[in-house]
GROMACS .gro file of C-alpha atoms in nm:
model
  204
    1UNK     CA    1  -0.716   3.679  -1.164
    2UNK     CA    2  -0.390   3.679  -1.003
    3UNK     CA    3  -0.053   3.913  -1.043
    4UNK     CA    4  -0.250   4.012  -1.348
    5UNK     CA    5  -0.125   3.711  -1.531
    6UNK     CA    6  -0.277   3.381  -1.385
    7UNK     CA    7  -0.670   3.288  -1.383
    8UNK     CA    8  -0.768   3.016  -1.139
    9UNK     CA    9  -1.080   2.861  -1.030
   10UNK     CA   10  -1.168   2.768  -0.654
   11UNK     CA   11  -1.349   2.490  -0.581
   12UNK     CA   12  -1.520   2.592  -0.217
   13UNK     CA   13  -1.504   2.836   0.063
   14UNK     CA   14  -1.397   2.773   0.434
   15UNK     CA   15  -1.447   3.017   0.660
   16UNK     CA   16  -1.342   3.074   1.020
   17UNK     CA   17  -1.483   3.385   1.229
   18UNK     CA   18  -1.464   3.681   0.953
   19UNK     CA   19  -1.153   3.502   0.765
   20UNK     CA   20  -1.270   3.339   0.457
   21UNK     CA   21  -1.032   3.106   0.250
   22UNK     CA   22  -1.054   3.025  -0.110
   23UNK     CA   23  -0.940   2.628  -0.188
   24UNK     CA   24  -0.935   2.399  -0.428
   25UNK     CA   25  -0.809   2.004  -0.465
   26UNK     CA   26  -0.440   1.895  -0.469
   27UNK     CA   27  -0.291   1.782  -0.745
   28UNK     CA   28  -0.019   1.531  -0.740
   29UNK     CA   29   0.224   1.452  -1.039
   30UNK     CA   30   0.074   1.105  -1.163
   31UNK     CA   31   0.424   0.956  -1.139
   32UNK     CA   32   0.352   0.887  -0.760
   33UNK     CA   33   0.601   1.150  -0.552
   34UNK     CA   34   0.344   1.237  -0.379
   35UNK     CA   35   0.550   1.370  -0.044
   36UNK     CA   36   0.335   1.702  -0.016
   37UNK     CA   37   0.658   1.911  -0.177
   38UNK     CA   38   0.578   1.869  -0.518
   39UNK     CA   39   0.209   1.873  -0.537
   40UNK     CA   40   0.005   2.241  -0.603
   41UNK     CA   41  -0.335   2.388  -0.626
   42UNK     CA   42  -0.574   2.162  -0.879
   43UNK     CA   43  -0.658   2.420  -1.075
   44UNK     CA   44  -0.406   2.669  -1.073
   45UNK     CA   45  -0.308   2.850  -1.412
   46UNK     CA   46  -0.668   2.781  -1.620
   47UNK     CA   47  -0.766   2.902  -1.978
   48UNK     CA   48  -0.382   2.844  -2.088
   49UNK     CA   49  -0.236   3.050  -1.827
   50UNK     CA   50   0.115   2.964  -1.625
   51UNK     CA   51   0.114   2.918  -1.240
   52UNK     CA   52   0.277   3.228  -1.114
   53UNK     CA   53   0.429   3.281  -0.762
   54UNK     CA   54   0.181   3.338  -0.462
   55UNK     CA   55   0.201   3.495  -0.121
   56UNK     CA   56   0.040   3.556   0.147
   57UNK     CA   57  -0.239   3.836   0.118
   58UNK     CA   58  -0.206   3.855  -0.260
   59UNK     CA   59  -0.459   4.038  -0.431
   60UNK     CA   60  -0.738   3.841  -0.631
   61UNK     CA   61  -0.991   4.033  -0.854
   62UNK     CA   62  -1.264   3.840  -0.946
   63UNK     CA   63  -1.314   3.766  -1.320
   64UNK     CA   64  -1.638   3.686  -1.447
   65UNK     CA   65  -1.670   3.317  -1.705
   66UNK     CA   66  -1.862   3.165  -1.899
   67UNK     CA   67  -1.777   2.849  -1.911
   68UNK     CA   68  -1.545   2.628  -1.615
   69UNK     CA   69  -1.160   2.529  -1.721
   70UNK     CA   70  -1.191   2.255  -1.506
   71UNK     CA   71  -1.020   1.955  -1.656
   72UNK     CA   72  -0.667   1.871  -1.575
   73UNK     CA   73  -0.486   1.617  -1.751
   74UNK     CA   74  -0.370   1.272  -1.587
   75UNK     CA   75  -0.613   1.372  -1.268
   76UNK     CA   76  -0.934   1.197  -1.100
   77UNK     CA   77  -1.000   1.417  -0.916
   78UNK     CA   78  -1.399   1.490  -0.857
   79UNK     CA   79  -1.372   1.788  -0.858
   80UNK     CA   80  -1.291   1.817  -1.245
   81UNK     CA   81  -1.591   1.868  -1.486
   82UNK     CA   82  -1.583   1.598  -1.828
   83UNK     CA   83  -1.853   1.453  -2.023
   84UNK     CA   84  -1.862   1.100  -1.944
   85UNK     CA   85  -2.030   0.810  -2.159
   86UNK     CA   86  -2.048   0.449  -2.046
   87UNK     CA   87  -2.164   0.107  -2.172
   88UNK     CA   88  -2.098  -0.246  -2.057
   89UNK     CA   89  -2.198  -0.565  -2.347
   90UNK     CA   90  -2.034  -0.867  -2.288
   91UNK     CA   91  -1.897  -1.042  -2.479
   92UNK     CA   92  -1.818  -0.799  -2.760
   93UNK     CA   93  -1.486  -0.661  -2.986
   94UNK     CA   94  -1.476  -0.283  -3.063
   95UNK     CA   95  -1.369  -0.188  -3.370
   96UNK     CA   96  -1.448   0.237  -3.407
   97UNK     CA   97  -1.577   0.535  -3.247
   98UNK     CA   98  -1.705   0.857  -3.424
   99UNK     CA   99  -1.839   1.177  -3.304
  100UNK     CA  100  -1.985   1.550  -3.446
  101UNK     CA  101  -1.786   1.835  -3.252
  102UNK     CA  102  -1.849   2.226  -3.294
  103UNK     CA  103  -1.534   2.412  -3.194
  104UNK     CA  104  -1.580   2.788  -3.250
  105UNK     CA  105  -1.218   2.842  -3.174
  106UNK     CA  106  -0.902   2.740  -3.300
  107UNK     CA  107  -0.727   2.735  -2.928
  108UNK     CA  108  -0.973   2.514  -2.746
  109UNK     CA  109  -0.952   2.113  -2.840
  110UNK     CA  110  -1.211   1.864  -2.711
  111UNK     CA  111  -1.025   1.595  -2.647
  112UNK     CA  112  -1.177   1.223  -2.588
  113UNK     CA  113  -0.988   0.968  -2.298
  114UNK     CA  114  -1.169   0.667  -2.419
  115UNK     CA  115  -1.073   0.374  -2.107
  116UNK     CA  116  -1.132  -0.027  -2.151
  117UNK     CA  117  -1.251  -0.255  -1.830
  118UNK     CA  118  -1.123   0.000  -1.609
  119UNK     CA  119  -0.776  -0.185  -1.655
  120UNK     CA  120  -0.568   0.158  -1.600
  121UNK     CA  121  -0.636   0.463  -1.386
  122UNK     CA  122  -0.756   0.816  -1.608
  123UNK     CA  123  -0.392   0.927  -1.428
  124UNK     CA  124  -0.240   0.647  -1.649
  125UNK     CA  125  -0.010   0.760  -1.931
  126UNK     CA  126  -0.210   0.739  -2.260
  127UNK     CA  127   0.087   0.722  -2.453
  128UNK     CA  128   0.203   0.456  -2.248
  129UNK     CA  129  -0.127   0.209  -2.198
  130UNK     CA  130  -0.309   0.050  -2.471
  131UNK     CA  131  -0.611   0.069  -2.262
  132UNK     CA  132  -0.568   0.377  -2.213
  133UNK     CA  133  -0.650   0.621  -2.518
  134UNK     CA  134  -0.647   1.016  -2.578
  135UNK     CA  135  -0.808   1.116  -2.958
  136UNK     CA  136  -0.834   1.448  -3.049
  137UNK     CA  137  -1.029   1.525  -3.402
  138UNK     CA  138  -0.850   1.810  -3.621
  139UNK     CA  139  -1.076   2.052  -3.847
  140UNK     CA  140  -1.255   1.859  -4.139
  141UNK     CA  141  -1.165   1.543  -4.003
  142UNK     CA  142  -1.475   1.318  -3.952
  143UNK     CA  143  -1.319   0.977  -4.012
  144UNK     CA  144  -1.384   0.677  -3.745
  145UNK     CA  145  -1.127   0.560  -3.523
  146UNK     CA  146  -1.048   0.258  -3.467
  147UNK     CA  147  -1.034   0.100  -3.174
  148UNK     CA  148  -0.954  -0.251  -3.216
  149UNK     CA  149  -1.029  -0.393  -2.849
  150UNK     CA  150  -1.186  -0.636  -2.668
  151UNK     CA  151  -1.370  -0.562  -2.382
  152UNK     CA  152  -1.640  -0.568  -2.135
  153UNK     CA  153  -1.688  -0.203  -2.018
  154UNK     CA  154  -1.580   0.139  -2.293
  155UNK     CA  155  -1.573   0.458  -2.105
  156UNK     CA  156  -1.577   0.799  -2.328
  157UNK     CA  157  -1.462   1.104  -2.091
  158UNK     CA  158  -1.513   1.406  -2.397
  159UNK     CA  159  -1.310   1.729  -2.231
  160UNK     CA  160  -1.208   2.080  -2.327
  161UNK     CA  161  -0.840   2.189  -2.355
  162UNK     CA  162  -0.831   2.508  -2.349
  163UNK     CA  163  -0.381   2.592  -2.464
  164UNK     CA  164  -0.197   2.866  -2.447
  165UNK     CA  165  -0.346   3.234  -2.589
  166UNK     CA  166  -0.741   3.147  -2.553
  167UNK     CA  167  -0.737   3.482  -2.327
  168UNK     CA  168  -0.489   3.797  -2.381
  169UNK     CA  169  -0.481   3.969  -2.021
  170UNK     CA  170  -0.296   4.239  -2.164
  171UNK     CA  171  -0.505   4.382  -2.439
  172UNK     CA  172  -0.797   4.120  -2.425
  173UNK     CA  173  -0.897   4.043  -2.750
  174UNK     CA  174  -0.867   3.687  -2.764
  175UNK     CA  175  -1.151   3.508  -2.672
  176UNK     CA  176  -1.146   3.138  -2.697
  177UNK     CA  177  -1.190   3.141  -2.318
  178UNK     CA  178  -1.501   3.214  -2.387
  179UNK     CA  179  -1.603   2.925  -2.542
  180UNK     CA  180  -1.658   2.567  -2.528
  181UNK     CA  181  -1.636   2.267  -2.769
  182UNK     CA  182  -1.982   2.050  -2.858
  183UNK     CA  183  -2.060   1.729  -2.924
  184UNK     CA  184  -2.327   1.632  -3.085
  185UNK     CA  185  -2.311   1.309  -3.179
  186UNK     CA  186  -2.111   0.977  -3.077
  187UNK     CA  187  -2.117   0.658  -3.220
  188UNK     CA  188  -1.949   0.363  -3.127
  189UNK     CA  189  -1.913   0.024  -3.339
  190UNK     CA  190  -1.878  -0.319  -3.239
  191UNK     CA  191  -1.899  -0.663  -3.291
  192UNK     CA  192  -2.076  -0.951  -3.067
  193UNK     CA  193  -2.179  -1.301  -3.013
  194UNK     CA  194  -2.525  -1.396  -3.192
  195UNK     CA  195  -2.844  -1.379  -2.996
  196UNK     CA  196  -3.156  -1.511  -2.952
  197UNK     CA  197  -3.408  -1.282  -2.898
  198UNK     CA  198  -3.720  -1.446  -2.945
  199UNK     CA  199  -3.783  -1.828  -2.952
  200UNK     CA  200  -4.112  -2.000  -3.097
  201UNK     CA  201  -4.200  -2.387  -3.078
  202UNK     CA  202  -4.392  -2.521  -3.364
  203UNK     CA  203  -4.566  -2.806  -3.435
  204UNK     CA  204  -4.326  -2.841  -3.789
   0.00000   0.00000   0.00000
């Protein structure tokens, strides 16, 4: 916790003689300016909280979590914690994808980047890239969507977006930081080239 306003998560722990420092990844706006000035700590300002400013020998008090805010939108980064799915069939056309969520509060989304052939970066702009999508699933919504592709490889990255008043640091009753979506079931359909999958020769 930091100037009583700000969680943020560190990633590892370098020390040198009895100084220990606290780091995390770089992030750099996706738009490619990446000349040092404008890029900040990864995971700076989690569970819906804003950045705030930092010096040098600020106070940190350690808050214990549950669960990691580790997902940052239009990053790569390793670093960052998502529930991946992949399949490769070739040749094949995909027409939907489905899945069962349990969200147990109304200020955390799980949010699904579904990515075709690789053909953009997860930094790409979703709005922006057809191969590139980001479907979210509102309450008592359990219709398909459709996809409507055709490709080689589907990627499903399922992550938690946890907005703005999941935690109260001022009288701390909200707790959506708390908690995490669940998925429980995905399924994907599709449509491919007929197979042969066993062969027999007769005498007929």
């Amino acid at each position: 916790l930091l100037a009583g306003r700000e969680l943020l998560h560190y990633a590892w722990v370098r020390s040198a003689g009895e100084t220990a420092t606290l780091e995390m990844p770089r992030f750099f706006p996706p738009d490619g300016s990446n000349d040092g000035r404008s890029a900040r700590g990864l995971f700076r300002g989690r569970y819906g909280t804003a950045p705030q400013g930092l010096s040098s020998g600020e106070a940190l008090v350690w808050m214990p979590i549950r669960y990691w805010d580790r997902h940052v939108p239009r990053s790569d980064d390793p670093e960052q914690n998502a529930l991946q799915l992949t399949t490769s069939i070739a040749p094949v056309f995909w027409k939907s994808l489905t899945w069962r969520q349990e969200v147990s509060d109304a200020s955390v989304d799980l949010e699904c980047l579904v990515r075709f052939d690789q053909r953009v970066p997860f930094t790409a702009d979703p709005a922006a890239n057809p191969d590139l999508r980001l479907l979210t699933r509102g309450a008592g919504n359990d219709r398909p969507f459709t996809l409507g592709r055709q490709a080689t490889q589907l990627e499903l990255r399922f992550v938690a977006n946890y907005r703005p008043g999941c935690v109260d640091l001022t009288t701390f009753r909200a707790h959506g930081w708390k908690t995490t979506p669940t998925v429980r079931e995905v399924r994907v359909e599709y449509e491919s080239e007929g197979r042969i999958l066993e062969e027999r020769v007769t005498a007929r």
